[in-house]
Amino acid sequence: MDSKGAPNEVVQKRSPEEYAAIAKSTYFQTLLQEKKKFIIPFTIFFFCFYFALPILTSYTTILNKPFIGSITWAWVLAFLQFIMTWAFCMIYYKKASRFDQLSSQIVEEERTNL
């Protein structure tokens, strides 16, 4: 390990053909598919939920109705955005371990092909 705690690995220069071979590998394609299956739906949901608050408060009065006492639905939706962000972070943290496994398999496969 170096002085910053990072492992000492020799970085090898790869040719464009070698990168193309890695990109065509089964593990790399699986990694891309799994990330896409995770990222696209979560991104769409996030943006819809995030922009619902400014759009609904600007163009409708639906969120002005009371939820409990003087707390309106606008406040509830705003608070839920914080919860959604934390939940997404925790879900991604769990899912990233699978992405790391696939990345490790890609690296291992590349080392065996050298």
Coordinates of C-alpha atoms in Angstrom, one line a residue:
M1 CA 0.0 0.0 0.0
D2 CA 1.1 3.5 -0.6
S3 CA 1.2 6.4 1.9
K4 CA -2.5 7.2 1.4
G5 CA -3.6 3.6 2.0
A6 CA -4.3 2.8 -1.6
P7 CA -3.1 -0.6 -2.9
N8 CA -0.1 -0.5 -5.1
E9 CA -1.3 -1.7 -8.5
V10 CA 0.6 -1.5 -11.7
V11 CA -1.6 0.3 -14.2
Q12 CA -1.2 -1.1 -17.7
K13 CA -1.9 0.7 -20.9
R14 CA -4.5 -1.1 -22.9
S15 CA -5.1 -0.9 -26.6
P16 CA -8.5 0.0 -28.1
E17 CA -8.9 -3.6 -29.1
E18 CA -8.4 -4.8 -25.6
Y19 CA -11.0 -2.3 -24.3
A20 CA -13.4 -3.4 -27.0
A21 CA -13.0 -7.0 -25.9
I22 CA -13.7 -6.1 -22.3
A23 CA -16.8 -4.2 -23.4
K24 CA -18.0 -7.3 -25.2
S25 CA -17.5 -9.6 -22.3
T26 CA -20.5 -11.3 -20.6
Y27 CA -19.7 -9.8 -17.2
F28 CA -19.4 -6.3 -18.6
Q29 CA -22.7 -6.6 -20.5
T30 CA -24.4 -8.0 -17.3
L31 CA -23.0 -5.1 -15.3
L32 CA -24.4 -2.6 -17.8
Q33 CA -27.8 -4.3 -17.9
E34 CA -28.2 -4.5 -14.1
K35 CA -27.1 -0.9 -13.7
K36 CA -29.6 0.2 -16.4
K37 CA -32.4 -1.8 -14.8
F38 CA -31.7 0.0 -11.5
I39 CA -30.8 3.5 -12.5
I40 CA -33.5 4.3 -15.2
P41 CA -36.6 3.5 -13.1
F42 CA -35.2 5.1 -10.0
T43 CA -34.2 8.3 -11.9
I44 CA -37.7 8.5 -13.6
F45 CA -39.4 8.1 -10.2
F46 CA -37.1 10.6 -8.5
F47 CA -37.6 13.3 -11.1
C48 CA -41.4 12.8 -11.1
F49 CA -41.6 12.9 -7.3
Y50 CA -39.1 15.8 -7.0
F51 CA -40.8 18.1 -9.6
A52 CA -44.3 17.2 -8.4
L53 CA -43.9 19.7 -5.4
P54 CA -43.0 22.8 -7.4
I55 CA -45.5 22.0 -10.2
L56 CA -48.4 21.2 -7.9
T57 CA -47.8 24.2 -5.7
S58 CA -47.4 26.6 -8.6
Y59 CA -50.3 25.5 -10.8
T60 CA -52.8 24.0 -8.5
T61 CA -54.2 24.4 -5.0
I62 CA -54.5 20.7 -4.3
L63 CA -51.6 20.7 -1.8
N64 CA -53.1 23.7 0.2
K65 CA -55.6 21.4 1.8
P66 CA -54.9 20.5 5.5
F67 CA -53.3 17.2 6.3
I68 CA -53.4 17.4 10.1
G69 CA -54.3 20.7 11.8
S70 CA -52.5 23.6 10.1
I71 CA -50.0 21.3 8.3
T72 CA -50.8 21.2 4.6
W73 CA -50.1 18.5 2.0
A74 CA -47.3 20.7 0.6
W75 CA -45.4 20.2 3.8
V76 CA -46.0 16.5 3.8
L77 CA -44.8 16.1 0.3
A78 CA -41.7 18.3 1.0
F79 CA -40.9 16.1 4.0
L80 CA -41.4 12.9 2.0
Q81 CA -38.7 14.1 -0.4
F82 CA -36.2 13.9 2.3
I83 CA -37.3 10.4 3.2
M84 CA -37.2 9.4 -0.5
T85 CA -33.6 10.7 -0.8
W86 CA -32.4 8.8 2.3
A87 CA -34.3 5.6 1.1
F88 CA -32.7 5.9 -2.4
C89 CA -29.2 6.3 -0.8
M90 CA -29.7 3.1 1.3
I91 CA -31.1 1.1 -1.6
Y92 CA -28.2 2.2 -3.8
Y93 CA -25.7 1.3 -1.1
K94 CA -27.1 -2.2 -1.0
K95 CA -27.3 -2.5 -4.7
A96 CA -23.8 -1.2 -5.2
S97 CA -22.3 -4.4 -3.6
R98 CA -23.7 -6.3 -6.6
F99 CA -22.2 -3.8 -9.0
D100 CA -18.9 -4.2 -7.2
Q101 CA -19.1 -8.0 -7.5
L102 CA -19.6 -7.8 -11.3
S103 CA -16.8 -5.3 -11.6
S104 CA -14.5 -7.6 -9.7
Q105 CA -15.5 -10.5 -12.0
I106 CA -14.6 -8.2 -15.0
V107 CA -11.2 -7.4 -13.6
E108 CA -10.5 -11.1 -12.7
E109 CA -11.6 -12.2 -16.1
E110 CA -9.2 -9.7 -17.7
R111 CA -6.3 -10.8 -15.5
T112 CA -6.8 -14.4 -16.5
N113 CA -6.9 -13.4 -20.2
L114 CA -3.5 -11.7 -20.0

